[in-house]
mmCIF file of C-alpha atoms in Angstrom:
data_model
loop_
_atom_site.group_PDB
_atom_site.id
_atom_site.type_symbol
_atom_site.label_atom_id
_atom_site.label_comp_id
_atom_site.label_asym_id
_atom_site.label_seq_id
_atom_site.Cartn_x
_atom_site.Cartn_y
_atom_site.Cartn_z
ATOM 1 C CA UNK X 7 -69.510 -63.223 14.045
ATOM 2 C CA UNK X 8 -68.735 -62.435 10.409
ATOM 3 C CA UNK X 9 -67.952 -58.988 9.057
ATOM 4 C CA UNK X 10 -71.493 -58.676 7.757
ATOM 5 C CA UNK X 11 -72.798 -59.220 11.292
ATOM 6 C CA UNK X 12 -70.720 -56.392 12.750
ATOM 7 C CA UNK X 13 -72.779 -54.129 14.959
ATOM 8 C CA UNK X 14 -72.755 -50.561 13.687
ATOM 9 C CA UNK X 15 -73.864 -47.292 15.122
ATOM 10 C CA UNK X 16 -74.687 -44.201 13.067
ATOM 11 C CA UNK X 17 -73.714 -40.653 13.963
ATOM 12 C CA UNK X 18 -75.186 -37.862 11.862
ATOM 13 C CA UNK X 19 -73.131 -34.668 11.946
ATOM 14 C CA UNK X 20 -75.199 -31.663 10.868
ATOM 15 C CA UNK X 21 -72.628 -29.273 9.523
ATOM 16 C CA UNK X 22 -72.098 -25.921 7.821
ATOM 17 C CA UNK X 23 -68.823 -26.156 5.894
ATOM 18 C CA UNK X 24 -68.080 -22.455 6.439
ATOM 19 C CA UNK X 25 -68.722 -22.623 10.210
ATOM 20 C CA UNK X 26 -65.808 -22.002 12.604
ATOM 21 C CA UNK X 27 -67.529 -24.153 15.270
ATOM 22 C CA UNK X 28 -67.685 -27.059 12.805
ATOM 23 C CA UNK X 29 -63.980 -26.531 12.157
ATOM 24 C CA UNK X 30 -63.331 -26.858 15.903
ATOM 25 C CA UNK X 31 -65.455 -30.024 15.977
ATOM 26 C CA UNK X 32 -63.161 -31.728 13.448
ATOM 27 C CA UNK X 33 -60.876 -32.955 16.235
ATOM 28 C CA UNK X 34 -63.806 -34.753 17.859
ATOM 29 C CA UNK X 35 -64.940 -36.288 14.560
ATOM 30 C CA UNK X 36 -61.400 -37.502 13.863
ATOM 31 C CA UNK X 37 -61.070 -38.921 17.386
ATOM 32 C CA UNK X 38 -64.378 -40.779 17.023
ATOM 33 C CA UNK X 39 -63.304 -42.172 13.669
ATOM 34 C CA UNK X 40 -59.990 -43.317 15.162
ATOM 35 C CA UNK X 41 -61.689 -44.942 18.156
ATOM 36 C CA UNK X 42 -64.509 -46.755 16.348
ATOM 37 C CA UNK X 43 -63.340 -47.193 12.767
ATOM 38 C CA UNK X 44 -66.026 -48.817 10.611
ATOM 39 C CA UNK X 45 -68.202 -49.682 13.610
ATOM 40 C CA UNK X 46 -69.416 -46.057 13.761
ATOM 41 C CA UNK X 47 -70.783 -44.680 10.514
ATOM 42 C CA UNK X 48 -70.258 -40.926 10.590
ATOM 43 C CA UNK X 49 -72.550 -39.253 8.088
ATOM 44 C CA UNK X 50 -72.110 -35.674 6.948
ATOM 45 C CA UNK X 51 -75.472 -33.929 6.880
ATOM 46 C CA UNK X 52 -75.794 -30.451 5.432
ATOM 47 C CA UNK X 53 -77.147 -27.520 7.391
ATOM 48 C CA UNK X 54 -75.769 -24.389 5.703
ATOM 49 C CA UNK X 55 -76.536 -21.300 7.754
ATOM 50 C CA UNK X 56 -77.743 -18.125 6.070
ATOM 51 C CA UNK X 57 -75.062 -16.051 7.811
ATOM 52 C CA UNK X 58 -72.371 -17.955 5.883
ATOM 53 C CA UNK X 59 -72.550 -16.707 2.309
ATOM 54 C CA UNK X 60 -70.724 -19.678 0.724
ATOM 55 C CA UNK X 61 -71.992 -22.519 2.934
ATOM 56 C CA UNK X 62 -74.768 -23.585 0.558
ATOM 57 C CA UNK X 63 -72.355 -23.801 -2.383
ATOM 58 C CA UNK X 64 -69.873 -25.647 -0.154
ATOM 59 C CA UNK X 65 -72.550 -28.220 0.711
ATOM 60 C CA UNK X 66 -73.272 -28.755 -2.991
ATOM 61 C CA UNK X 67 -69.560 -29.099 -3.748
ATOM 62 C CA UNK X 68 -69.231 -31.629 -0.904
ATOM 63 C CA UNK X 69 -72.005 -33.692 -2.468
ATOM 64 C CA UNK X 70 -70.145 -33.686 -5.775
ATOM 65 C CA UNK X 71 -66.975 -34.726 -3.915
ATOM 66 C CA UNK X 72 -68.964 -37.554 -2.301
ATOM 67 C CA UNK X 73 -70.131 -38.649 -5.746
ATOM 68 C CA UNK X 74 -66.461 -38.740 -6.752
ATOM 69 C CA UNK X 75 -65.707 -40.904 -3.687
ATOM 70 C CA UNK X 76 -64.119 -38.323 -1.394
ATOM 71 C CA UNK X 77 -66.821 -37.077 0.972
ATOM 72 C CA UNK X 78 -65.110 -36.590 4.341
ATOM 73 C CA UNK X 79 -61.627 -35.669 3.087
ATOM 74 C CA UNK X 80 -63.188 -32.877 1.023
ATOM 75 C CA UNK X 81 -65.425 -31.680 3.868
ATOM 76 C CA UNK X 82 -62.427 -31.643 6.190
ATOM 77 C CA UNK X 83 -60.361 -29.721 3.622
ATOM 78 C CA UNK X 84 -63.086 -27.062 3.483
ATOM 79 C CA UNK X 85 -63.466 -26.920 7.259
ATOM 80 C CA UNK X 86 -59.722 -26.276 7.507
ATOM 81 C CA UNK X 87 -60.281 -23.247 5.265
ATOM 82 C CA UNK X 88 -63.465 -21.682 6.679
ATOM 83 C CA UNK X 89 -61.957 -18.188 6.898
ATOM 84 C CA UNK X 90 -60.547 -18.406 3.381
ATOM 85 C CA UNK X 91 -63.906 -19.645 2.094
ATOM 86 C CA UNK X 92 -65.495 -16.591 3.669
ATOM 87 C CA UNK X 93 -63.160 -14.196 1.880
ATOM 88 C CA UNK X 94 -62.429 -15.961 -1.440
ATOM 89 C CA UNK X 95 -65.710 -17.796 -1.964
ATOM 90 C CA UNK X 96 -66.349 -20.505 -4.514
ATOM 91 C CA UNK X 97 -62.787 -20.423 -5.905
ATOM 92 C CA UNK X 98 -61.760 -22.237 -2.705
ATOM 93 C CA UNK X 99 -64.286 -25.010 -3.398
ATOM 94 C CA UNK X 100 -62.776 -25.727 -6.810
ATOM 95 C CA UNK X 101 -59.163 -25.379 -5.587
ATOM 96 C CA UNK X 102 -59.747 -27.813 -2.698
ATOM 97 C CA UNK X 103 -61.222 -30.337 -5.121
ATOM 98 C CA UNK X 104 -58.166 -30.093 -7.381
ATOM 99 C CA UNK X 105 -55.781 -30.453 -4.425
ATOM 100 C CA UNK X 106 -57.506 -33.720 -3.458
ATOM 101 C CA UNK X 107 -57.265 -35.073 -6.995
ATOM 102 C CA UNK X 108 -60.963 -34.689 -7.723
ATOM 103 C CA UNK X 109 -62.335 -33.524 -11.051
ATOM 104 C CA UNK X 110 -62.371 -29.832 -10.105
ATOM 105 C CA UNK X 111 -64.059 -28.859 -13.364
ATOM 106 C CA UNK X 112 -66.932 -31.219 -12.518
ATOM 107 C CA UNK X 113 -67.231 -29.638 -9.060
ATOM 108 C CA UNK X 114 -67.461 -26.230 -10.726
ATOM 109 C CA UNK X 115 -70.063 -27.537 -13.195
ATOM 110 C CA UNK X 116 -72.093 -29.054 -10.344
ATOM 111 C CA UNK X 117 -72.210 -25.626 -8.690
ATOM 112 C CA UNK X 118 -73.389 -24.031 -11.919
ATOM 113 C CA UNK X 119 -76.055 -26.604 -12.791
ATOM 114 C CA UNK X 120 -77.233 -27.108 -9.195
ATOM 115 C CA UNK X 121 -77.449 -30.898 -9.516
ATOM 116 C CA UNK X 122 -77.004 -31.424 -5.753
ATOM 117 C CA UNK X 123 -79.350 -28.708 -4.499
ATOM 118 C CA UNK X 124 -82.148 -31.176 -3.718
ATOM 119 C CA UNK X 125 -79.883 -33.247 -1.439
ATOM 120 C CA UNK X 126 -78.749 -30.150 0.459
ATOM 121 C CA UNK X 127 -82.332 -28.859 0.699
ATOM 122 C CA UNK X 128 -83.570 -32.252 1.949
ATOM 123 C CA UNK X 129 -80.861 -32.411 4.614
ATOM 124 C CA UNK X 130 -81.676 -28.904 5.756
ATOM 125 C CA UNK X 131 -85.418 -29.643 5.897
ATOM 126 C CA UNK X 132 -84.825 -32.845 7.861
ATOM 127 C CA UNK X 133 -82.517 -30.994 10.231
ATOM 128 C CA UNK X 134 -85.139 -28.315 10.867
ATOM 129 C CA UNK X 135 -87.777 -31.013 11.404
ATOM 130 C CA UNK X 136 -85.740 -32.641 14.176
ATOM 131 C CA UNK X 137 -84.844 -29.347 15.847
ATOM 132 C CA UNK X 138 -81.414 -28.534 14.453
ATOM 133 C CA UNK X 139 -80.908 -24.783 14.773
ATOM 134 C CA UNK X 140 -77.127 -24.424 14.584
ATOM 135 C CA UNK X 141 -73.976 -26.278 13.723
ATOM 136 C CA UNK X 142 -72.442 -28.599 14.531
ATOM 137 C CA UNK X 143 -75.315 -30.722 15.790
ATOM 138 C CA UNK X 144 -74.908 -34.447 16.333
ATOM 139 C CA UNK X 145 -77.643 -37.075 16.310
ATOM 140 C CA UNK X 146 -76.947 -40.586 17.547
ATOM 141 C CA UNK X 147 -79.602 -43.140 18.491
ATOM 142 C CA UNK X 148 -82.277 -40.454 18.258
ATOM 143 C CA UNK X 149 -80.521 -38.131 20.707
ATOM 144 C CA UNK X 150 -79.684 -34.637 19.475
ATOM 145 C CA UNK X 151 -76.532 -33.030 20.863
ATOM 146 C CA UNK X 152 -76.016 -29.358 20.005
ATOM 147 C CA UNK X 153 -72.402 -28.315 19.591
ATOM 148 C CA UNK X 154 -72.787 -24.748 18.361
ATOM 149 C CA UNK X 155 -72.335 -23.146 21.789
ATOM 150 C CA UNK X 156 -69.728 -25.544 23.162
ATOM 151 C CA UNK X 157 -68.106 -28.849 22.248
ATOM 152 C CA UNK X 158 -67.485 -29.459 25.947
ATOM 153 C CA UNK X 159 -68.462 -32.976 26.918
ATOM 154 C CA UNK X 160 -70.108 -33.823 23.593
ATOM 155 C CA UNK X 161 -67.552 -36.369 22.432
ATOM 156 C CA UNK X 162 -67.795 -38.166 25.775
ATOM 157 C CA UNK X 163 -71.600 -38.284 25.471
ATOM 158 C CA UNK X 164 -71.377 -39.588 21.889
ATOM 159 C CA UNK X 165 -68.904 -42.243 23.066
ATOM 160 C CA UNK X 166 -71.254 -43.323 25.897
ATOM 161 C CA UNK X 167 -74.117 -43.785 23.431
ATOM 162 C CA UNK X 168 -71.938 -45.463 20.787
ATOM 163 C CA UNK X 169 -70.453 -47.845 23.362
ATOM 164 C CA UNK X 170 -73.961 -48.804 24.506
ATOM 165 C CA UNK X 171 -75.177 -49.327 20.925
ATOM 166 C CA UNK X 172 -72.137 -51.326 19.926
ATOM 167 C CA UNK X 173 -72.317 -53.513 23.030
ATOM 168 C CA UNK X 174 -75.387 -54.892 21.543
#
């Protein structure tokens, strides 16, 4: 089997980058990444909640970070600072970009010109269409797993599905 034939599974993580529950879920995401490596594609999907004032801007900034080649590291940096994002707002988005060596000025410009709004809006619409109501929510092989209330047992369930998919 060549590298191009490698079986892959896809895990969509519907996330609000200002959400404390998504911050708690980071350990699970990191553990899944460590266990599966490139065999499990973990995709960040945006679902900013209205109750989090800066989540929509954070999602746009994350899209700009992705365009600059640093999607997950930037998302994780924001999730580590959810409380600070709540109090200091968009300054945190630009600071985090600079700390990761991204073009922070371009992140700021992307927030001003709204160039990534359509991607965030499309993610949110798709999430609503498949029944996402809170974050984090995981979707793997068509199964939706809601993590907003509790992360308990979710990683194990994701691993069961991923193992089955990757077995072939």
